[in-house]
CSV table of C-alpha atoms in Angstrom, one decimal:
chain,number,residue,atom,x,y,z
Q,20,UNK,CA,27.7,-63.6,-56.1
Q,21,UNK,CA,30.2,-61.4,-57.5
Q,22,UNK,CA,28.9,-58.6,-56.3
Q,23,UNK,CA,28.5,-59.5,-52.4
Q,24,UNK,CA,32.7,-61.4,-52.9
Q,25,UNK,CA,33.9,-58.2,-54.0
Q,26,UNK,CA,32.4,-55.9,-51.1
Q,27,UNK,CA,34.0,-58.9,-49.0
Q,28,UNK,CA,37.0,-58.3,-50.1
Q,29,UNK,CA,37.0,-55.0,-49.6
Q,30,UNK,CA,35.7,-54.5,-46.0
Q,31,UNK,CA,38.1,-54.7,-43.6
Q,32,UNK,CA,37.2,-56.9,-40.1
Q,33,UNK,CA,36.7,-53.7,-38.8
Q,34,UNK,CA,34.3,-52.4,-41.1
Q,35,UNK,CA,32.4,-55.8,-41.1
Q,36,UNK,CA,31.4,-55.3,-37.6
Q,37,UNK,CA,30.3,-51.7,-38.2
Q,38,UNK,CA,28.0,-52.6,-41.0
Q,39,UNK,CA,25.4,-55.3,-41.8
Q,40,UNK,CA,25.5,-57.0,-45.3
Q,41,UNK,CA,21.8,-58.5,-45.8
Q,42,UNK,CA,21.9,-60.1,-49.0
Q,43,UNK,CA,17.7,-60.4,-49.8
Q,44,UNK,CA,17.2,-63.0,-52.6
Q,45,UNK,CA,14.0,-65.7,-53.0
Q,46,UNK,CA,16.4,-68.6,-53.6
Q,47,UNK,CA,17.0,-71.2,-50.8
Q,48,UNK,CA,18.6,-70.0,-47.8
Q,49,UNK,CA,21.2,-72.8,-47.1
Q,50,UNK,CA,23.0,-72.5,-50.0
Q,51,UNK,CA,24.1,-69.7,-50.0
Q,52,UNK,CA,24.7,-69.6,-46.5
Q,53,UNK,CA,27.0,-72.1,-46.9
Q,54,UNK,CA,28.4,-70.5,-50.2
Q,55,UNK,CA,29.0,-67.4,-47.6
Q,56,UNK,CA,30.9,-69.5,-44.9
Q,57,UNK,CA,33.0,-71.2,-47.5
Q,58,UNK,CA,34.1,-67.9,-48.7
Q,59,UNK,CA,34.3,-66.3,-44.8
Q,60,UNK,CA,31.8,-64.0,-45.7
Q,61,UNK,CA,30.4,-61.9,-43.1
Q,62,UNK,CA,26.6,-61.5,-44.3
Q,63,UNK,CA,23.3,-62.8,-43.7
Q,64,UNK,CA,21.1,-64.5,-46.5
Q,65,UNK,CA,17.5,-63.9,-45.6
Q,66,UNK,CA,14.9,-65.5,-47.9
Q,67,UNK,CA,12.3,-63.4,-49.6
Q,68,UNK,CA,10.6,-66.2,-50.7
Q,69,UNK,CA,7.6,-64.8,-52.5
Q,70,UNK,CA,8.8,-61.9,-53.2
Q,71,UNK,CA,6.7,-60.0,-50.2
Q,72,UNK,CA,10.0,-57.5,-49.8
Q,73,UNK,CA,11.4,-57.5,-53.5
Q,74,UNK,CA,7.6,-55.9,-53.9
Q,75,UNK,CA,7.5,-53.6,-50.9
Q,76,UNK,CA,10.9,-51.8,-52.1
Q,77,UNK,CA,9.3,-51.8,-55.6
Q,78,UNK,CA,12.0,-54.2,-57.2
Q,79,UNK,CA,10.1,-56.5,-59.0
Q,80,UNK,CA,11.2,-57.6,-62.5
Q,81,UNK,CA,7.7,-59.1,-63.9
Q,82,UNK,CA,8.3,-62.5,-65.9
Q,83,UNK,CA,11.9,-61.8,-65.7
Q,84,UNK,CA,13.4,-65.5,-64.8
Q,85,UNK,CA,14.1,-68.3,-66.6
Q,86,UNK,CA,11.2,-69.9,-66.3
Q,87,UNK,CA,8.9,-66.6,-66.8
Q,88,UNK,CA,8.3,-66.2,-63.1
Q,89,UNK,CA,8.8,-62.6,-61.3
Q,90,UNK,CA,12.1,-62.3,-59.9
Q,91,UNK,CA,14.1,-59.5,-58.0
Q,92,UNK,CA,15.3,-56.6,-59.7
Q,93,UNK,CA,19.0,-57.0,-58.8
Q,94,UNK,CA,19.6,-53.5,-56.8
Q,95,UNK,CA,21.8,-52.6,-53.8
Q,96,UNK,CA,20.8,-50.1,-50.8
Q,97,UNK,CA,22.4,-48.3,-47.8
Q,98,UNK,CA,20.3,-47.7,-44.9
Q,99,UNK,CA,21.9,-44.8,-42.0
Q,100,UNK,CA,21.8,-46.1,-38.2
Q,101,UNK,CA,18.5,-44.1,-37.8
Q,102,UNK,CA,16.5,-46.3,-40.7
Q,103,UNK,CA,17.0,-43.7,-43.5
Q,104,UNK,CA,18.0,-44.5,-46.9
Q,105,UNK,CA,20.7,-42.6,-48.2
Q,106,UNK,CA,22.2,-44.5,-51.7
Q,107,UNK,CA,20.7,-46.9,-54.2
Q,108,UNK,CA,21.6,-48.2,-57.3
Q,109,UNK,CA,18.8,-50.6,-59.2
Q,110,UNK,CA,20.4,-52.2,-62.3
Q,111,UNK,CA,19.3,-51.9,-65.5
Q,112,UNK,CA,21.2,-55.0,-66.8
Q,113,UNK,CA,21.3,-57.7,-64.6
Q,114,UNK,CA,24.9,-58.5,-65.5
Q,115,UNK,CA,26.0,-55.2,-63.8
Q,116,UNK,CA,26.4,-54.6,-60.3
Q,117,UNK,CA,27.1,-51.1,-58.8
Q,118,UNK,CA,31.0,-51.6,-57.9
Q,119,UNK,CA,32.2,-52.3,-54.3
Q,120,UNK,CA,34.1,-49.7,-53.7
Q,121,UNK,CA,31.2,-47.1,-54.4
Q,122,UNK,CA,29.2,-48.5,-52.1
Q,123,UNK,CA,31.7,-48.6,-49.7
Q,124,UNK,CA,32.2,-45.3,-50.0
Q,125,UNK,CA,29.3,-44.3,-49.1
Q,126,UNK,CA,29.2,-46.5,-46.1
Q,127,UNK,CA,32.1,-44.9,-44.7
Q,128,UNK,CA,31.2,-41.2,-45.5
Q,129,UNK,CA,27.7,-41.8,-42.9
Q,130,UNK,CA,30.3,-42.2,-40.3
Q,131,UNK,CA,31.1,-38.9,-40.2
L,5,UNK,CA,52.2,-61.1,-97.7
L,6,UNK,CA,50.7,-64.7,-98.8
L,7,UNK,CA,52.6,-67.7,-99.9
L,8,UNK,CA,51.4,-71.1,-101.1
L,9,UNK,CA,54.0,-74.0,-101.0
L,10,UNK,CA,50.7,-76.4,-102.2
L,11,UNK,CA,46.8,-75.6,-102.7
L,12,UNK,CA,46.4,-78.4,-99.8
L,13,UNK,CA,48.5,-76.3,-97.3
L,14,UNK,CA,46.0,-74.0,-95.9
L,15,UNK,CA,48.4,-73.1,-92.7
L,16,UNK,CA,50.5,-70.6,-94.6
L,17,UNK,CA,47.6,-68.9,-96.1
L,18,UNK,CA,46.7,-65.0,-94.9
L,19,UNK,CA,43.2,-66.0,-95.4
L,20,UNK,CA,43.6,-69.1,-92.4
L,21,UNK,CA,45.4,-66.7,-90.0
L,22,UNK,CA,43.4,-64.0,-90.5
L,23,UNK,CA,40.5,-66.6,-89.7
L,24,UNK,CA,42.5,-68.5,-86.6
L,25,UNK,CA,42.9,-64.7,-85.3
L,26,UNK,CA,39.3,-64.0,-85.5
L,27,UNK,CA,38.3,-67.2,-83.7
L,28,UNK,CA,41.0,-66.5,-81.0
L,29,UNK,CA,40.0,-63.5,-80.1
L,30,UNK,CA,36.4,-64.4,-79.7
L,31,UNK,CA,37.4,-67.1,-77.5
L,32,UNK,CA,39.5,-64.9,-75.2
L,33,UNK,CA,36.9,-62.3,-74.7
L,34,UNK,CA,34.5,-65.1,-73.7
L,35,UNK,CA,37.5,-66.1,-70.9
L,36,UNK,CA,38.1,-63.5,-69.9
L,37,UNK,CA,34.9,-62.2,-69.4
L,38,UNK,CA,33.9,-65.7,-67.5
L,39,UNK,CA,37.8,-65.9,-65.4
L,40,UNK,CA,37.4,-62.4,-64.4
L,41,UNK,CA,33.9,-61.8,-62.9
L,42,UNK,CA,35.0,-61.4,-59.7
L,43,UNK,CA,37.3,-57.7,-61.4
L,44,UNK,CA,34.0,-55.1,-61.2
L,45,UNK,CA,35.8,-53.2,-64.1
L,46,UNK,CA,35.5,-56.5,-65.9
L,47,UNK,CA,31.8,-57.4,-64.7
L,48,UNK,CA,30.2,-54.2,-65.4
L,49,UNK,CA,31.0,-53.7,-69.2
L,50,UNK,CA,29.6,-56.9,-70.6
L,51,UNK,CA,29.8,-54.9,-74.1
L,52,UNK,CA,33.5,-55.4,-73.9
L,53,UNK,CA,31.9,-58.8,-75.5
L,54,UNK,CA,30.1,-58.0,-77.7
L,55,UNK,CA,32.5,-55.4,-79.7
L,56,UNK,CA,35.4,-58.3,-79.4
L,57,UNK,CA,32.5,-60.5,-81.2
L,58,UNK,CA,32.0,-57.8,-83.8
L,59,UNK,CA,36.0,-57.1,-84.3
L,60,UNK,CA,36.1,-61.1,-84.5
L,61,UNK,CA,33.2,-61.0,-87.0
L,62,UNK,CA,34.8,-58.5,-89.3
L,63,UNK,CA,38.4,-60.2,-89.1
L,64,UNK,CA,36.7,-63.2,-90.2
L,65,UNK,CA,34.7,-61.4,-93.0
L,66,UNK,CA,38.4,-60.2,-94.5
L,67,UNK,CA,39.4,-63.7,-93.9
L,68,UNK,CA,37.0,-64.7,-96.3
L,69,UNK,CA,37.2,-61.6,-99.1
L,70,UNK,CA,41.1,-62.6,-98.5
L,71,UNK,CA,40.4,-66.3,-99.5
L,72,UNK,CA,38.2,-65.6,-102.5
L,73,UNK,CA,35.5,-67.7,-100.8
L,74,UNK,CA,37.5,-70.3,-101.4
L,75,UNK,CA,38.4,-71.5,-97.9
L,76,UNK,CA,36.8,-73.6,-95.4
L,77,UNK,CA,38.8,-72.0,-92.4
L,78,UNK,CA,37.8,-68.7,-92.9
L,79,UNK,CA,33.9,-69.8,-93.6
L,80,UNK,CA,34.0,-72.2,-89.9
L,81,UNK,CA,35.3,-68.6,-88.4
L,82,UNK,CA,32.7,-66.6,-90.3
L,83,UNK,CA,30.1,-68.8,-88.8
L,84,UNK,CA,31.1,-69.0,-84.9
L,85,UNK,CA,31.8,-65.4,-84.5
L,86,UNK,CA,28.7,-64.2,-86.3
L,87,UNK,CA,26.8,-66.8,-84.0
L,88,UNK,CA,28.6,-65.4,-81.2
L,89,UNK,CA,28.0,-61.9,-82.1
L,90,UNK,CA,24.4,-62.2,-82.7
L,91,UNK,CA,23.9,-64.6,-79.5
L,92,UNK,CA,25.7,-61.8,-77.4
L,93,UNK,CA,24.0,-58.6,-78.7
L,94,UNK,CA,20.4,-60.5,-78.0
L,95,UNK,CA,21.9,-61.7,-74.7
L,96,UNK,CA,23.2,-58.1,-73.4
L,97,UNK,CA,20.6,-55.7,-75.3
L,98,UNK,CA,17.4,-57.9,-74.9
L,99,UNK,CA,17.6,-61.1,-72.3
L,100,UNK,CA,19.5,-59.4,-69.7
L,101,UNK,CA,17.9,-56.1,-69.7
L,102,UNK,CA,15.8,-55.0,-66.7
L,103,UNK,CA,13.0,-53.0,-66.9
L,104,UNK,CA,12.7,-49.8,-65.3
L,105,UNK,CA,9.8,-49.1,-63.3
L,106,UNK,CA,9.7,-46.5,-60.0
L,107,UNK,CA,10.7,-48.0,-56.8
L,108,UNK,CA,9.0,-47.9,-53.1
L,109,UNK,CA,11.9,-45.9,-52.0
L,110,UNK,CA,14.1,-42.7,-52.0
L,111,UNK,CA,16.9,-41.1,-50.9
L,112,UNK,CA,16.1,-39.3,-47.2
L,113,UNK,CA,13.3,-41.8,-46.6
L,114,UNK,CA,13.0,-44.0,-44.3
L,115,UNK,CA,13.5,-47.7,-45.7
L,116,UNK,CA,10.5,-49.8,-45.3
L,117,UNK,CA,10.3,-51.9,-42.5
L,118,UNK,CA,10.4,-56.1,-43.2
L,119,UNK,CA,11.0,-59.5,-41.2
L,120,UNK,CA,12.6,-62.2,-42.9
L,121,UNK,CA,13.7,-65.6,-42.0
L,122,UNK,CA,17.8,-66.0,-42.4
L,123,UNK,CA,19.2,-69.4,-43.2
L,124,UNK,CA,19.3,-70.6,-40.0
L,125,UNK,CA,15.6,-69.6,-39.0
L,126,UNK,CA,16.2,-66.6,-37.6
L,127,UNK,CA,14.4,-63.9,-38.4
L,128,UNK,CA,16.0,-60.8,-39.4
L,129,UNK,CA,14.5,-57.2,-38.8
L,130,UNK,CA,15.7,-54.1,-40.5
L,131,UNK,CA,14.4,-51.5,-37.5
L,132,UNK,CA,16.5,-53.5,-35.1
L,133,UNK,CA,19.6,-52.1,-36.5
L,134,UNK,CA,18.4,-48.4,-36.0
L,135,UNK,CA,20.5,-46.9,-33.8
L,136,UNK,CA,23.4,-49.6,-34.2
L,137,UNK,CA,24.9,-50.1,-37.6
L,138,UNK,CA,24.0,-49.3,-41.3
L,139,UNK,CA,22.9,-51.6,-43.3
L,140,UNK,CA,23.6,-52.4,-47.1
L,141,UNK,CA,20.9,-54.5,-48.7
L,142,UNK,CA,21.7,-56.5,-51.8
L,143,UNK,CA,18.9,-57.4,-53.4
L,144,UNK,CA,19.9,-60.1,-56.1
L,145,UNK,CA,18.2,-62.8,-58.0
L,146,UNK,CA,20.1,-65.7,-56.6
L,147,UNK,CA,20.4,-68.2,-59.6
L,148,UNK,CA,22.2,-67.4,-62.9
């Protein structure tokens, strides 16, 4: 959650209608929904419930929940207006998260 | 540097406040590490723990050399910040490691295509933003 509060905080109204936020996690959609409206946070929570899109991108961490099972690699991805990927940053400790203003960084500089 | 006034007063010993400094600054890098999540500087070194567990370890090692063994305070500090320090290192360095292993995509790739199902039911396509806005995708693991 830190992560997706700090690029919040950091977009202006603006920007949040320039750019979609899709935060991708297995966990139960309403949740954090409503942890997202609480904060007036302008992004959608789509489930990726068994993982079908977590393995498609390649971001599987085998065995790496609490209870053993396969969970998300924690990673973050910019995709241009014409579909192509142009940043990434996959975490190699799942306490750290790229910072906000990096990423929206890049998301400003495919504007021009 | 050390007074006694009696063997029973262990407040005015160098050996107790070198021990109540130890276990003080453990407990403040654990606060602040846990009030300031939300600070990225903060977030993203996680070691900034572990080496205030290891300064808090060795304090409380002089604590004891300073006390001749002899007192409890500095022992009580010995033990939490070792604990602490050896609890954090497995934590950082070995639970909350994540494998590296190629991913799907690159950079100047398209990003594969996927449907999913947002909290309301709707589902959400990635190619229906082509040719409208960017899109960041944060994949996380949505529990602690």
């Amino acid at each position: 959650m830190g992560e997706l509060q700090g690029l919040g905080a950091q977009l202006s109204e603006a920007e949040k209608a320039g750019v979609e936020i899709i935060a991708v996690s297995p966990d139960a959609n309403e949740q954090s929904q409503k942890l997202a409206e609480g904060l007036r946070l302008g992004y959608r929570f789509v489930a990726d419930r068994e993982l079908r899109v977590a393995r498609l991108y390649g971001l599987v961490h085998k065995g790496g929940g609490p209870e053993g099972q396969d969970v998300p690699r924690p990673a973050t991805v910019v995709v241009d207006k014409d579909g192509v990927v142009r940043w990434f940053s996959v975490a190699r400790n799942y306490q750290v998260r790229p910072d906000p203003g990096e990423v929206l960084a890049v998301v400003r500089s495919l504007k021009s | 540097m050390h007074f006694y006034c009696l063997w029973q007063d262990i407040w005015v010993t160098a050996s107790t406040r070198l021990a109540i400094l130890s276990v003080l600054l453990a407990v403040s890098a654990i606060g602040t590490y846990v009030l300031m999540l939300r600070i990225a500087a903060v977030r993203n070194h996680p070691e900034g723990y572990v080496i205030a567990f290891a300064i808090a370890t060795l304090l409380a090692v002089l604590a004891v050399a300073r006390g001749r063994g002899r007192r409890w305070p500095a022992w009580v500090a010995l033990g939490l910040t070792a604990f602490l320090l050896v609890m954090g290192s497995w934590f950082n360095f070995i639970y909350a490691r994540v494998p590296e292993s190629p991913t799907a995509f690159r950079v100047g790739e398209p990003a594969p295509d996927f449907t999913l199902l947002d909290a309301s039911g709707k589902p959400v396509t990635l190619a229906d933003y082509r040719g409208k806005k960017p899109v960041v995708l944060v994949f996380y693991r949505g529990y602690w």
